[in-house]
Short mmCIF file of C-alpha atoms in Angstrom, two decimals:
data_model
loop_
_atom_site.label_atom_id
_atom_site.label_comp_id
_atom_site.label_asym_id
_atom_site.label_seq_id
_atom_site.Cartn_x
_atom_site.Cartn_y
_atom_site.Cartn_z
CA LYS A 211 125.92 155.05 174.07
CA PRO A 212 128.78 152.98 175.58
CA THR A 213 128.98 150.90 172.46
CA LEU A 214 128.99 153.95 170.20
CA SER A 215 131.97 155.33 172.12
CA TYR A 216 134.06 152.46 170.90
CA ILE A 217 132.70 151.93 167.42
CA ARG A 218 134.94 153.61 164.85
CA GLU A 219 133.63 155.64 161.98
CA SER A 220 134.89 153.08 159.49
CA GLU A 221 132.60 150.53 161.13
CA LEU A 222 129.46 152.67 160.64
CA THR A 223 127.44 152.32 157.42
CA GLU A 224 125.25 155.38 158.12
CA MET A 225 122.29 153.21 157.05
CA ASP A 226 121.15 151.25 160.00
CA LEU A 227 122.67 152.00 163.44
CA LEU A 228 121.28 148.84 165.08
CA SER A 229 122.77 146.66 162.35
CA ASP A 230 126.13 148.47 162.84
CA ILE A 231 125.99 147.74 166.55
CA LEU A 232 125.14 144.04 165.92
CA ASP A 233 127.96 143.74 163.51
CA TYR A 234 130.31 145.29 166.13
CA TYR A 235 129.34 142.48 168.50
CA GLY A 236 129.22 139.78 165.78
CA LEU A 237 125.54 139.15 166.43
CA ASP A 238 122.57 138.43 164.13
CA ASN A 239 119.91 139.50 166.54
CA GLU A 240 119.78 142.01 169.42
CA ASN A 241 118.16 139.33 171.65
CA ASP A 242 121.45 137.34 171.38
CA PHE A 243 123.34 140.03 173.27
CA GLU A 244 124.90 138.87 176.54
CA PRO A 245 126.83 141.13 178.84
CA TYR A 246 130.47 140.18 179.05
CA CYS A 247 131.15 137.39 181.60
CA GLN A 248 133.69 138.77 184.15
CA LYS A 249 136.24 136.04 183.88
CA GLN A 250 139.17 138.42 183.39
CA ILE A 251 141.02 139.93 186.27
CA PHE A 252 140.02 143.54 186.98
CA HIS A 253 141.76 146.62 188.25
CA LYS A 254 138.56 148.49 188.74
CA ASP A 255 137.10 151.69 190.09
CA SER A 256 135.95 150.26 193.46
CA ARG A 257 133.72 153.27 194.16
CA ASN A 258 131.31 152.38 191.32
CA ASP A 259 129.45 149.28 190.25
CA ILE A 260 130.48 147.89 186.90
CA ASN A 261 128.14 148.73 184.00
CA GLU A 262 128.14 145.43 182.08
CA VAL A 263 127.04 146.94 178.79
CA SER A 264 129.91 149.47 178.91
CA LEU A 265 132.41 146.80 179.88
CA THR A 266 131.20 144.56 177.14
CA ALA A 267 131.71 147.35 174.59
CA LEU A 268 135.26 147.97 175.91
CA ILE A 269 136.31 144.28 175.88
CA ARG A 270 134.84 143.84 172.40
CA ARG A 271 136.88 146.76 171.11
CA ALA A 272 140.06 145.20 172.42
CA LYS A 273 139.25 141.78 170.99
CA LYS A 274 138.49 143.21 167.59
CA ASP A 275 141.68 145.26 167.54
CA PHE A 276 143.72 142.19 168.64
CA SER A 277 142.10 140.04 165.89
CA GLU A 278 143.34 142.47 163.33
CA ILE A 279 146.94 142.06 164.28
CA LYS A 280 148.92 139.96 161.86
CA ASN A 281 151.74 137.64 162.90
CA ILE A 282 150.92 137.29 166.69
CA ASN A 283 154.08 136.62 168.70
CA PRO A 284 154.18 133.85 171.28
CA TYR A 285 154.32 134.79 174.88
CA LYS A 286 157.94 134.99 176.12
CA GLU A 287 158.03 135.62 179.86
CA ASP A 288 161.82 135.73 180.30
CA GLY A 289 161.99 138.47 177.66
CA LEU A 290 159.11 140.37 179.19
CA ILE A 291 160.73 140.39 182.74
CA LYS A 292 164.14 141.36 181.31
CA ALA A 293 162.46 144.32 179.37
CA LEU A 294 160.65 145.49 182.53
CA ASN A 295 163.80 145.32 184.64
CA ALA A 296 165.56 147.62 182.18
CA PHE A 297 163.28 150.54 183.09
CA ASN A 298 164.77 153.21 185.27
CA PHE A 299 161.74 155.22 186.32
CA GLU A 300 163.61 157.34 188.90
CA GLU A 301 165.52 159.22 186.16
CA TYR A 302 162.69 159.68 183.55
CA SER A 303 161.12 163.06 183.03
CA ILE A 304 157.35 163.45 182.78
CA ASN A 305 157.58 163.82 178.97
CA THR A 306 159.71 160.65 178.83
CA LEU A 307 157.16 158.72 181.00
CA LYS A 308 154.34 159.92 178.68
CA HIS A 309 156.36 158.84 175.59
CA TYR A 310 157.23 155.41 176.99
CA LEU A 311 153.63 154.70 178.14
CA PHE A 312 152.46 154.92 174.50
CA GLU A 313 155.61 153.27 173.08
CA LEU A 314 155.42 150.29 175.38
CA PRO A 315 152.61 148.46 173.49
CA ARG A 316 154.75 148.23 170.43
CA ALA A 317 157.84 147.26 172.45
CA LEU A 318 156.11 144.49 174.36
CA GLN A 319 154.38 142.85 171.48
CA LYS A 320 157.61 140.96 170.67
CA PHE A 321 157.04 139.12 173.96
CA GLY A 322 153.45 138.20 173.16
CA VAL A 323 151.92 140.97 175.36
CA TYR A 324 149.37 143.17 173.60
CA ILE A 325 148.43 146.48 175.26
CA PHE A 326 145.48 148.60 174.19
CA TYR A 327 144.58 152.20 175.42
CA TYR A 328 141.00 153.40 175.32
CA PRO A 329 138.99 156.35 176.62
CA TYR A 330 137.46 155.72 180.05
CA ILE A 331 133.65 155.33 180.32
CA LYS A 332 131.92 155.81 183.62
CA ASN A 333 131.30 152.66 185.64
CA THR A 334 133.85 150.55 183.79
CA ILE A 335 137.41 149.89 184.77
CA TYR A 336 140.93 151.24 184.99
CA GLY A 337 142.23 148.24 183.19
CA CYS A 338 141.91 144.41 182.78
CA ILE A 339 143.77 141.46 181.35
CA GLU A 340 142.47 138.82 179.08
CA TRP A 341 144.01 135.55 177.96
CA GLU A 342 143.62 134.87 174.24
CA ASN A 343 145.38 131.87 172.61
CA ASN A 344 148.13 131.97 175.16
CA ASN A 345 148.67 135.69 174.66
CA HIS A 346 148.06 138.47 177.09
CA ILE A 347 145.71 141.26 176.15
CA ILE A 348 145.93 144.19 178.48
CA VAL A 349 143.34 146.96 178.47
CA ILE A 350 144.12 150.35 180.02
CA THR A 351 141.68 153.24 180.22
CA ASP A 352 142.62 156.98 180.73
CA ARG A 353 140.56 157.51 183.81
CA ASP A 354 141.32 160.98 185.27
CA LYS A 355 143.99 161.41 182.57
CA ALA A 356 146.53 160.84 185.37
CA LEU A 357 149.94 159.58 184.21
CA ALA A 358 150.86 157.90 187.49
CA THR A 359 147.56 156.05 187.60
CA CYS A 360 148.05 154.75 184.08
CA TRP A 361 151.53 153.44 184.89
CA ILE A 362 150.27 151.81 188.12
CA THR A 363 147.37 150.15 186.29
CA LEU A 364 149.64 148.93 183.58
CA PHE A 365 152.17 147.30 185.96
CA HIS A 366 149.34 145.88 188.02
CA GLU A 367 148.05 144.09 184.90
CA LEU A 368 151.60 143.10 183.92
CA GLY A 369 151.89 141.55 187.46
CA HIS A 370 148.79 139.46 186.62
CA ALA A 371 150.35 138.51 183.18
CA ILE A 372 153.49 137.13 184.87
CA GLN A 373 152.11 135.72 188.14
CA HIS A 374 148.57 134.62 187.31
CA LYS A 375 148.54 133.43 183.73
CA SER A 376 146.72 130.18 184.60
CA GLU A 377 144.03 131.89 186.63
CA THR A 378 140.38 132.27 185.66
CA ILE A 379 138.65 134.47 188.16
CA TYR A 380 134.95 135.37 188.24
CA GLU A 381 134.86 138.60 190.24
CA TYR A 382 130.98 138.56 190.49
CA GLU A 383 130.00 134.90 191.15
CA GLU A 384 126.19 134.53 191.24
CA ASN A 385 126.51 132.44 194.33
CA ASP A 386 128.73 135.02 195.96
CA ASN A 387 131.14 132.26 196.96
CA PRO A 388 133.39 133.67 199.75
CA LYS A 389 136.29 131.31 198.67
CA ASN A 390 136.32 133.05 195.22
CA LYS A 391 136.50 136.46 196.93
CA LYS A 392 139.44 135.34 199.09
CA LYS A 393 141.31 134.06 196.06
CA LEU A 394 140.65 137.25 194.03
CA SER A 395 141.84 139.34 196.96
CA LYS A 396 145.05 137.32 197.15
CA ILE A 397 145.90 137.68 193.47
CA GLU A 398 144.93 141.41 193.50
CA GLN A 399 147.36 141.97 196.43
CA GLU A 400 150.09 140.09 194.55
CA ALA A 401 149.54 142.27 191.48
CA ASN A 402 149.72 145.37 193.64
CA VAL A 403 152.93 144.22 195.20
CA PHE A 404 154.36 143.62 191.78
CA ALA A 405 153.49 147.17 190.58
CA ARG A 406 154.86 148.71 193.77
CA LYS A 407 158.12 146.79 193.43
CA TYR A 408 158.74 148.36 190.00
CA LEU A 409 157.29 151.82 190.52
CA PHE A 410 157.68 152.52 194.26
CA ASN A 411 160.55 150.26 195.23
CA GLY A 412 158.12 148.48 197.68
CA ASP A 413 155.72 149.78 200.30
CA THR A 414 158.10 152.08 202.36
CA LEU A 415 157.34 155.24 200.36
CA GLN A 416 153.57 154.73 200.79
CA LYS A 417 153.93 154.40 204.58
CA LYS A 418 156.15 157.43 204.75
CA CYS A 419 153.62 159.52 202.77
CA PHE A 420 150.76 158.38 204.94
CA TYR A 421 152.80 159.32 208.04
CA ILE A 422 153.54 162.75 206.61
CA SER A 423 149.80 163.23 205.76
CA ASN A 424 148.52 161.98 209.14
CA SER A 425 151.05 164.02 211.11
CA LYS A 426 150.42 167.10 208.97
CA GLU A 427 154.17 167.48 208.51
CA SER A 428 154.97 170.61 206.55
CA GLY A 429 157.73 171.77 204.28
CA VAL A 430 158.07 168.33 202.60
CA ASP A 431 160.12 168.47 199.39
CA LYS A 432 158.64 165.87 197.03
CA ASN A 433 161.74 165.79 194.85
CA GLU A 434 163.95 165.16 197.85
CA LEU A 435 161.57 162.44 198.99
CA ALA A 436 161.71 160.87 195.51
CA LYS A 437 165.51 160.88 195.65
CA LYS A 438 165.48 159.29 199.11
CA PHE A 439 163.26 156.38 198.02
CA LYS A 440 164.77 156.20 194.57
CA VAL A 441 161.44 156.70 192.75
CA ASN A 442 160.09 159.11 190.19
CA PRO A 443 158.49 162.32 191.71
CA ILE A 444 155.14 161.58 190.05
CA PHE A 445 154.86 158.45 192.21
CA VAL A 446 155.49 160.52 195.34
CA GLU A 447 152.72 162.87 194.28
CA TYR A 448 150.48 159.91 193.81
CA TRP A 449 150.59 159.07 197.50
CA MET A 450 150.68 162.68 198.66
#
């Protein structure tokens, strides 16, 4: 079922479903199937365990779509950072944020960053980043259909692209090496800091919202709070 969610109608022959699934994975035999090795860096739903079959289907979809792109652009970090710095999230309307979210993949391809959006399947991930021939492949899923969550996930992954391009992290090491967990935690924190810098202007807003929530302060105007911290109102709502 997870695989079928990502196989397109044009990839189905309507003759032999098993053969279609094997073709999707590029396999000759079902016994050759191996769940995807988690060497990419995740932004995952921490409340659920990862379903490796679902994850494998998702990553395979992204790799197939990436392979079909002609004239792949080389990664240009300076251009990517300049493009991200040009965003002014504070002034964008919700409709503009929705529009830009889906326009961004085309805009960032010129810098060698390839973004793919897919439907969320239970027990998978918000998003992840892959390294393919020195290009960044970013996968974002529409979990909860929440606009703020999609933007946060996207900038979290962009943080990995810029800060951790040489990293190869296994999130689930068989030997459960505590050193690997510590390293993963460090780079996840760095990616979070990156996203918060661009979307929340740092951590101050989050702390303020937590204070309001814990003190049960009433009559808080989210739009006024957004103006005070120079962020978009949807990111105030995210913490509230």
